[in-house]
Short mmCIF file of N, CA, C and O in Angstrom, two decimals:
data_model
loop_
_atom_site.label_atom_id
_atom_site.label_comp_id
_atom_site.label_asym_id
_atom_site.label_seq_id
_atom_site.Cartn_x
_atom_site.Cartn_y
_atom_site.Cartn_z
N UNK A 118 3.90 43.89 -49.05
CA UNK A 118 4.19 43.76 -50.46
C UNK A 118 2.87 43.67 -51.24
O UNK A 118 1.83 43.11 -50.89
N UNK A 119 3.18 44.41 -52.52
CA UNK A 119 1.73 44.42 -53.27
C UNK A 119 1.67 42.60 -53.61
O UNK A 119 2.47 41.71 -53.31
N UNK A 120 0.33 42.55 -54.35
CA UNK A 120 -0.09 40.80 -54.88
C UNK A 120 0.17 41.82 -56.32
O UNK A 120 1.20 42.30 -55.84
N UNK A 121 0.12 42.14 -56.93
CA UNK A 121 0.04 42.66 -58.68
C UNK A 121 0.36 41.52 -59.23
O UNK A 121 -0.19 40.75 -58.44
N UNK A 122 0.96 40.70 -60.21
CA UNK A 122 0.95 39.39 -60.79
C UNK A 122 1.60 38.61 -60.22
O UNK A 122 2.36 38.01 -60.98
N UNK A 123 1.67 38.30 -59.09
CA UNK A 123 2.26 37.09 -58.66
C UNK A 123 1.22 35.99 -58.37
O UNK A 123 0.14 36.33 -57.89
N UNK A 124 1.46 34.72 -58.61
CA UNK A 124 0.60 34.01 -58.22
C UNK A 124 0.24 33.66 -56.93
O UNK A 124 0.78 33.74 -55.83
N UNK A 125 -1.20 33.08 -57.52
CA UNK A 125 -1.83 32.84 -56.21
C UNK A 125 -2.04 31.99 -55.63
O UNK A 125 -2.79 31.24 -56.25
N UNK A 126 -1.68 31.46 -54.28
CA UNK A 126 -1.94 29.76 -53.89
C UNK A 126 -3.43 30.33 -52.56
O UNK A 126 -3.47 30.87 -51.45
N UNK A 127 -4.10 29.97 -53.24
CA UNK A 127 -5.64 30.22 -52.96
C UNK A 127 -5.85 28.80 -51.56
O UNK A 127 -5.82 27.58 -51.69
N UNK A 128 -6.00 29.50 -50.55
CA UNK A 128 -6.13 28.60 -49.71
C UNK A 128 -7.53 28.48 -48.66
O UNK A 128 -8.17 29.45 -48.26
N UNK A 129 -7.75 27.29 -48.39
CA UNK A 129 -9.54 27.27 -47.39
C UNK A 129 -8.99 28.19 -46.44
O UNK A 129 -7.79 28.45 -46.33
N UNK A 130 -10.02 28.71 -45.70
CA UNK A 130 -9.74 29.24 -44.36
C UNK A 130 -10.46 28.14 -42.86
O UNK A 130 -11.55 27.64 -42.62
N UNK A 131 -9.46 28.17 -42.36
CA UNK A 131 -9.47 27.77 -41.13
C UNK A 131 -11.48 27.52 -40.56
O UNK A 131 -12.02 26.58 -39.97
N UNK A 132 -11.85 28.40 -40.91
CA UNK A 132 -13.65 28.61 -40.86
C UNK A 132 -14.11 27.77 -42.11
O UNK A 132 -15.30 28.04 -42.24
N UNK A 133 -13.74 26.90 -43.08
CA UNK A 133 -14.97 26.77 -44.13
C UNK A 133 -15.70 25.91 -43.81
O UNK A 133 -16.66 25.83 -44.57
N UNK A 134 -15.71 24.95 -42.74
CA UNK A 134 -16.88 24.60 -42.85
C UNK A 134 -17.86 24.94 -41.92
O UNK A 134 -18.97 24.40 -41.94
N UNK A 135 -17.45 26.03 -40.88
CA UNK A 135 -18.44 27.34 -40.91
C UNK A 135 -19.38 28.17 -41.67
O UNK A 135 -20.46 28.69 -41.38
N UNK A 136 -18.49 28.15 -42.94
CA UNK A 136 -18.83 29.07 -43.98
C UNK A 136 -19.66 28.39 -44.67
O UNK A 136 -20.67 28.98 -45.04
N UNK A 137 -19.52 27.28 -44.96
CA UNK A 137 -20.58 25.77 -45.71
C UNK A 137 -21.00 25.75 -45.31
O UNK A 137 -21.87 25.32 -46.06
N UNK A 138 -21.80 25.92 -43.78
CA UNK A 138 -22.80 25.39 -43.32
C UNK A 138 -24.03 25.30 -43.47
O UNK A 138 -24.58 26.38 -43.25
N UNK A 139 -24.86 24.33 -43.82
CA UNK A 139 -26.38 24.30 -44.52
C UNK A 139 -26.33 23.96 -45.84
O UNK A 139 -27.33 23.70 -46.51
N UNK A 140 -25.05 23.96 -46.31
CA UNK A 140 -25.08 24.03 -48.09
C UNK A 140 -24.90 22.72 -48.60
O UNK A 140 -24.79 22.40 -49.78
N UNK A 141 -24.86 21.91 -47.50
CA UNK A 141 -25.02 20.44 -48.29
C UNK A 141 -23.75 19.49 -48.72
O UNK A 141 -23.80 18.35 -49.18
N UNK A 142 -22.53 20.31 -48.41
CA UNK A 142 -21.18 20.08 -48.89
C UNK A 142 -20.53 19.40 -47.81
O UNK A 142 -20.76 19.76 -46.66
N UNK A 143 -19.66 18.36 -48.09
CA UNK A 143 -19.36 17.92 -46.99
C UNK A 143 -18.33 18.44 -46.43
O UNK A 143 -17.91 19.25 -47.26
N UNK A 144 -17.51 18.47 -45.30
CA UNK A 144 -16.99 19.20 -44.64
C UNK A 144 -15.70 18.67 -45.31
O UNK A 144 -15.44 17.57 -45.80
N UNK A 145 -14.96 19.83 -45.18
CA UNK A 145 -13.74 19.90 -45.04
C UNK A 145 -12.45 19.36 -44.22
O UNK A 145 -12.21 20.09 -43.25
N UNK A 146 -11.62 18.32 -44.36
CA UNK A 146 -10.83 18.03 -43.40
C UNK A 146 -9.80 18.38 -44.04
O UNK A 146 -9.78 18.33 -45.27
N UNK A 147 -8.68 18.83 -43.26
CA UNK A 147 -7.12 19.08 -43.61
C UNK A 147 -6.51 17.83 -43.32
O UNK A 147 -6.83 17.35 -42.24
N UNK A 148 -5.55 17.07 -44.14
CA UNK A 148 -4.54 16.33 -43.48
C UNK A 148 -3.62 16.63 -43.10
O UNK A 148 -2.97 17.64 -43.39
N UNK A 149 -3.28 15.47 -42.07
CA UNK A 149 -1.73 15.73 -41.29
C UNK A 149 -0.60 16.70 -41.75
O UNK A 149 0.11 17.35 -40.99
N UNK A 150 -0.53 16.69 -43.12
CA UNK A 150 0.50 17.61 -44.00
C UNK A 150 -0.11 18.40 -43.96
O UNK A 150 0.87 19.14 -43.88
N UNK A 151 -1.31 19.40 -43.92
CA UNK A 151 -1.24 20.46 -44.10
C UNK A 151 -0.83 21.79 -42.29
O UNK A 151 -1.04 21.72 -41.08
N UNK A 152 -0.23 22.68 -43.16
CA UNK A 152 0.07 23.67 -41.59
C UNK A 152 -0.88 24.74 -41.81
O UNK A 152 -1.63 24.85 -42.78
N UNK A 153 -0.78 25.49 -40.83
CA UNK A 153 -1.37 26.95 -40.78
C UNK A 153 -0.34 27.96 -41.84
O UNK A 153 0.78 27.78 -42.33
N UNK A 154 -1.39 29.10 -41.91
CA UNK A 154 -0.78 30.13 -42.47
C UNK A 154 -1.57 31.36 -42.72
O UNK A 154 -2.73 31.27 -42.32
N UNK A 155 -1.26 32.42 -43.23
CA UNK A 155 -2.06 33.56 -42.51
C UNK A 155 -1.72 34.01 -43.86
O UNK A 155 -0.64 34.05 -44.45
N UNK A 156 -3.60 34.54 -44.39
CA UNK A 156 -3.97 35.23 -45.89
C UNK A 156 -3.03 36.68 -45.53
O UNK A 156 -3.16 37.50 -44.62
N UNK A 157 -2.10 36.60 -46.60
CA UNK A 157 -1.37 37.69 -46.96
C UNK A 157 -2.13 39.36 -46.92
O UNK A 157 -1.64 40.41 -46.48
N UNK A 158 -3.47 39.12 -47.56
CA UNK A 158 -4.26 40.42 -47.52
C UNK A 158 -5.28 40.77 -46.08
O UNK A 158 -5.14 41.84 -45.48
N UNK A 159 -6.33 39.69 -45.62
CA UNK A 159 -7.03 39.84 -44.76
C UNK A 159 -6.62 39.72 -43.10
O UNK A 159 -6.98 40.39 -42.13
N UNK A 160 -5.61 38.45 -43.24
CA UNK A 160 -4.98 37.89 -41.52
C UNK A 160 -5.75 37.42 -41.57
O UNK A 160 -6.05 37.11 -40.42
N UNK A 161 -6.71 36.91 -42.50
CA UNK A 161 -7.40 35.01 -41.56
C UNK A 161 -6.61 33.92 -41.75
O UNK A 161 -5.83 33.74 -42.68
N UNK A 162 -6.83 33.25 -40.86
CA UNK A 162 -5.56 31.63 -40.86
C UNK A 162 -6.42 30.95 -41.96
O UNK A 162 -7.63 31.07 -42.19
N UNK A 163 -5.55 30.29 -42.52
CA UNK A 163 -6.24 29.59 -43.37
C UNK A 163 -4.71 28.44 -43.19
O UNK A 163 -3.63 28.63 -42.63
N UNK A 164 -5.40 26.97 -44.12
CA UNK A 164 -4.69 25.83 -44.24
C UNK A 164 -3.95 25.81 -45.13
O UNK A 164 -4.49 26.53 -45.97
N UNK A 165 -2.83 25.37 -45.62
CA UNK A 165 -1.98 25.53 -46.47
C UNK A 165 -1.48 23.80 -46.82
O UNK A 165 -1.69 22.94 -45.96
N UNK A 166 -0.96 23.52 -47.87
CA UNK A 166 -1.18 22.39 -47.86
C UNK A 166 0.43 21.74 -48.41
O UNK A 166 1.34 22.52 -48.14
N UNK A 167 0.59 21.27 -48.68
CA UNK A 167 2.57 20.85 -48.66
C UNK A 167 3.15 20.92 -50.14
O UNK A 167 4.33 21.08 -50.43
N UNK A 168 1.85 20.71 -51.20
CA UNK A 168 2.11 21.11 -52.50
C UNK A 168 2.08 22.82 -52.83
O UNK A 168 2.77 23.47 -53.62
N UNK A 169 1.18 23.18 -52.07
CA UNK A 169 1.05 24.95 -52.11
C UNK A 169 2.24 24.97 -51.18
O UNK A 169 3.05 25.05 -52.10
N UNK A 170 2.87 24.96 -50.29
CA UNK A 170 4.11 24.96 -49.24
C UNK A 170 5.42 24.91 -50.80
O UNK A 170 6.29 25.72 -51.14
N UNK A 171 5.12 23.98 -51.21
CA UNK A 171 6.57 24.02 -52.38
C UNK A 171 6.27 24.49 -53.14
O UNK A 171 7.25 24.68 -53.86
N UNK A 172 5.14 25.01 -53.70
CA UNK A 172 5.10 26.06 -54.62
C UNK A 172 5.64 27.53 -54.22
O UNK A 172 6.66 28.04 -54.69
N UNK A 173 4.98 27.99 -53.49
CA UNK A 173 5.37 28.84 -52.37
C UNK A 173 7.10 28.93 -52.17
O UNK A 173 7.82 29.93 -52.21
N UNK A 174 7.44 27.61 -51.95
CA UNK A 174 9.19 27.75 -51.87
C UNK A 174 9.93 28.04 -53.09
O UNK A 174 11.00 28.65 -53.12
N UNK A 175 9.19 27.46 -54.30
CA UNK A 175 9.80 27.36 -55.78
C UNK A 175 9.84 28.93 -56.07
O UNK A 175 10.83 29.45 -56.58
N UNK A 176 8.55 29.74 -55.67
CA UNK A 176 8.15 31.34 -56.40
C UNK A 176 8.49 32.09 -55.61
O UNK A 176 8.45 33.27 -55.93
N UNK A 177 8.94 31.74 -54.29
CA UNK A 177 9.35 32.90 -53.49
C UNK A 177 8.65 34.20 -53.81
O UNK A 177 7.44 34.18 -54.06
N UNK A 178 9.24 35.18 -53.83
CA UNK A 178 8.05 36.39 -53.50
C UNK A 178 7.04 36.40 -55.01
O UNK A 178 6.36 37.40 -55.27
N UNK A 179 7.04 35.25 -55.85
CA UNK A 179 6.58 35.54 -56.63
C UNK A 179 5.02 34.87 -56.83
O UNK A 179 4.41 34.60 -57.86
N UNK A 180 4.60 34.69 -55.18
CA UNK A 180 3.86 33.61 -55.13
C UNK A 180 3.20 34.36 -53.81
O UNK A 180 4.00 34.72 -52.94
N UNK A 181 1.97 34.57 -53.64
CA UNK A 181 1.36 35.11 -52.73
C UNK A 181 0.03 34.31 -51.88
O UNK A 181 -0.88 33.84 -52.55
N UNK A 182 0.02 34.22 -50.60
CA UNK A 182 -1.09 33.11 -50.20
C UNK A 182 -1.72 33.70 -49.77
O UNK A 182 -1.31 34.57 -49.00
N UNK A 183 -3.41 33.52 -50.12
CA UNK A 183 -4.75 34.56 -49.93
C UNK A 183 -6.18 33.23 -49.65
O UNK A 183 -6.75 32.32 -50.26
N UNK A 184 -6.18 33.63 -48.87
CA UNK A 184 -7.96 32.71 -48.32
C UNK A 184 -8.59 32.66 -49.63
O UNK A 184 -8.05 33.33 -50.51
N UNK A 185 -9.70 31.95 -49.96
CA UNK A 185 -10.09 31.45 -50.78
C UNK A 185 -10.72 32.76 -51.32
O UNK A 185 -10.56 33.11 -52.49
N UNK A 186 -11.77 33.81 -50.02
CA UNK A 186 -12.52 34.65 -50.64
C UNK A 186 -11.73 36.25 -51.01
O UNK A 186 -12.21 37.12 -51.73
N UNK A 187 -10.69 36.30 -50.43
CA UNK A 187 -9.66 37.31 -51.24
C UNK A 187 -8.60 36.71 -52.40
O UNK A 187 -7.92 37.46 -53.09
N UNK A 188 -8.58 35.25 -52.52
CA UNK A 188 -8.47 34.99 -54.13
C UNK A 188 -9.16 35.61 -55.20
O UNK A 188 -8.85 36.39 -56.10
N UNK A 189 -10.50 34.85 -54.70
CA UNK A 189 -11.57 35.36 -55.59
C UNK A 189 -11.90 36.67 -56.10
O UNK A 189 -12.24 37.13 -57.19
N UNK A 190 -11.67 37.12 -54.98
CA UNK A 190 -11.55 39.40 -55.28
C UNK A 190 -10.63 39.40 -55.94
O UNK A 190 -11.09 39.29 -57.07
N UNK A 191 -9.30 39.47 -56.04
CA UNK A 191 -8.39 39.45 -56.79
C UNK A 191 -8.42 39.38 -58.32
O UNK A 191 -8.32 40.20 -59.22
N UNK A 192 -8.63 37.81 -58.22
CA UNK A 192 -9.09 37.59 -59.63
C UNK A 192 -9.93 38.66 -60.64
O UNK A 192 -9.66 39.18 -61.72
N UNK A 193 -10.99 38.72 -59.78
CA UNK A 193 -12.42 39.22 -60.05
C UNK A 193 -11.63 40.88 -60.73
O UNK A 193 -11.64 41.28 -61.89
N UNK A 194 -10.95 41.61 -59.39
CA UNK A 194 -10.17 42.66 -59.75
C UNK A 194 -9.21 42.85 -61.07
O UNK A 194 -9.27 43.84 -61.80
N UNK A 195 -8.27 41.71 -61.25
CA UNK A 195 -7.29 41.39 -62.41
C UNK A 195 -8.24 40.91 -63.69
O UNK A 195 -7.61 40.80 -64.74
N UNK A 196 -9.34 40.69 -63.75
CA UNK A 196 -10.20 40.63 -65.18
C UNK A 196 -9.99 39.28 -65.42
O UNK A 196 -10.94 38.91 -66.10
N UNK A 197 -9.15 38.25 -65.19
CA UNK A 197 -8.63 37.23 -65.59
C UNK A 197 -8.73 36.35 -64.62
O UNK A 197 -9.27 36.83 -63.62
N UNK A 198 -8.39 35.12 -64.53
CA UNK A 198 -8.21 34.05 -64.39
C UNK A 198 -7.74 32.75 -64.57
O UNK A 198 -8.39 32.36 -65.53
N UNK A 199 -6.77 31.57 -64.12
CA UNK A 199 -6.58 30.84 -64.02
C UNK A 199 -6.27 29.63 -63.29
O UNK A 199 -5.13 29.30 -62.94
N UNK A 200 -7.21 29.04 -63.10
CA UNK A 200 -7.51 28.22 -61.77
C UNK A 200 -6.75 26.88 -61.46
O UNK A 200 -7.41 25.95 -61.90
N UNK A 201 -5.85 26.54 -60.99
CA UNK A 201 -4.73 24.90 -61.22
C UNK A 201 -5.38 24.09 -59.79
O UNK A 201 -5.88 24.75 -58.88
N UNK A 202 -5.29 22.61 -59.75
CA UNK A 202 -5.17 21.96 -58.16
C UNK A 202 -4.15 21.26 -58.81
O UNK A 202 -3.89 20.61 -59.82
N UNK A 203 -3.54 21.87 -57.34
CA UNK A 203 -2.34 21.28 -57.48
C UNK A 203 -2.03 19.45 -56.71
O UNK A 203 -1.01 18.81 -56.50
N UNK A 204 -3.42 19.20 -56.51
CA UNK A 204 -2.96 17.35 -56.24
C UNK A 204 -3.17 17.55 -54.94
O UNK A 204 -3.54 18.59 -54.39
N UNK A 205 -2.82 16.17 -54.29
CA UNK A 205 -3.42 16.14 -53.37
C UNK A 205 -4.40 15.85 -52.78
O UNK A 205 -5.39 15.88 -53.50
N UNK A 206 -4.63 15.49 -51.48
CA UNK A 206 -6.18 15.21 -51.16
C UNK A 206 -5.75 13.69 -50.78
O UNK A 206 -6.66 12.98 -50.35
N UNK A 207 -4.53 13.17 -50.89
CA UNK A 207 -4.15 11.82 -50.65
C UNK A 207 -3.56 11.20 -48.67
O UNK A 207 -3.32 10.12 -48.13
N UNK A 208 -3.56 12.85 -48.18
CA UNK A 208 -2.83 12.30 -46.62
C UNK A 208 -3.75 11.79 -46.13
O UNK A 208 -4.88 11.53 -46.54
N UNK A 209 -3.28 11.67 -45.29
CA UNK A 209 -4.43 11.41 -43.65
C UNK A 209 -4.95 12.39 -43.33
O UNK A 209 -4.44 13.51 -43.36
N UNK A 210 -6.22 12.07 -42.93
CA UNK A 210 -7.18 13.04 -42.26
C UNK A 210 -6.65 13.68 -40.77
O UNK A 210 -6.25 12.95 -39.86
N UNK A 211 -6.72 14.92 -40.68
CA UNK A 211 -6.62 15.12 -39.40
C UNK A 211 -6.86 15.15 -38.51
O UNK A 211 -7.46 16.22 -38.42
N UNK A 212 -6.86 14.49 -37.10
CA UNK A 212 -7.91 14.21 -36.27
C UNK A 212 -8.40 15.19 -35.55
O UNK A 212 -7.50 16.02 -35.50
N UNK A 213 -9.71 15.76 -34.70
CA UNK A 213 -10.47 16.83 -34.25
C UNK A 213 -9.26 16.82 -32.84
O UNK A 213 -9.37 17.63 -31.92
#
C-alpha cells in the first residue's frame, strides 16, 4: 500500500543506539510496553510503542509505521510537516 497522506507513527529502529554512537546521546531504552514491528517502506524492525500501537488501531490503514529515517524522507518528500509525541516514556525499562 502506498504512504500518500496517511499518517505517520515514526518509530526508533531496533539499531539507534548503533546509529548514536559517539554522538554523546544517551542511549535509548524501550520499555516493557513497547513490541517489535517492521518499517512499512524499508523492513527494518524498529520499536513501536503502545501509544503509537493505538494510534495505529484508531487509523487503521490510515496510519502508516516507518523507522525514524524513512519518516524523515517522507516528510522531506511531502514538503510539509508535522511532528506530535505522543507521551510516554513512563514504563519500565527493558532489561538487556
Amino acid at each position: 500500500m502506498e504512504i500518500g497522506d496517511r499518517a505517520i507513527l515514526g518509530c526508533p529502529p531496533t539499531n539507534l543506539n548503533a546509529l548514536l554512537e559517539g554522538s554523546g546521546m544517551p542511549d535509548y531504552v524501550p520499555t516493557v510496553e513497547h513490541a517489535l514491528a517492521t518499517c512499512e517502506q524499508c523492513g527494518t524492525d524498529v520499536w513501536i510503542g503502545p501509544r503509537q500501537r493505538q494510534a495505529r488501531a484508531l487509523l487503521g490503514d490510515g496510519a502508516v509505521v516507518l523507522c525514524m529515517v524513512c519518516a524523515i524522507g517522507v516528510q522531506r518528500e511531502r514538503g510539509v510537516g508535522i511532528v506530535r509525541h505522543l507521551g510516554g516514556g513512563d514504563g519500565r525499562p527493558r532489561l538487556s
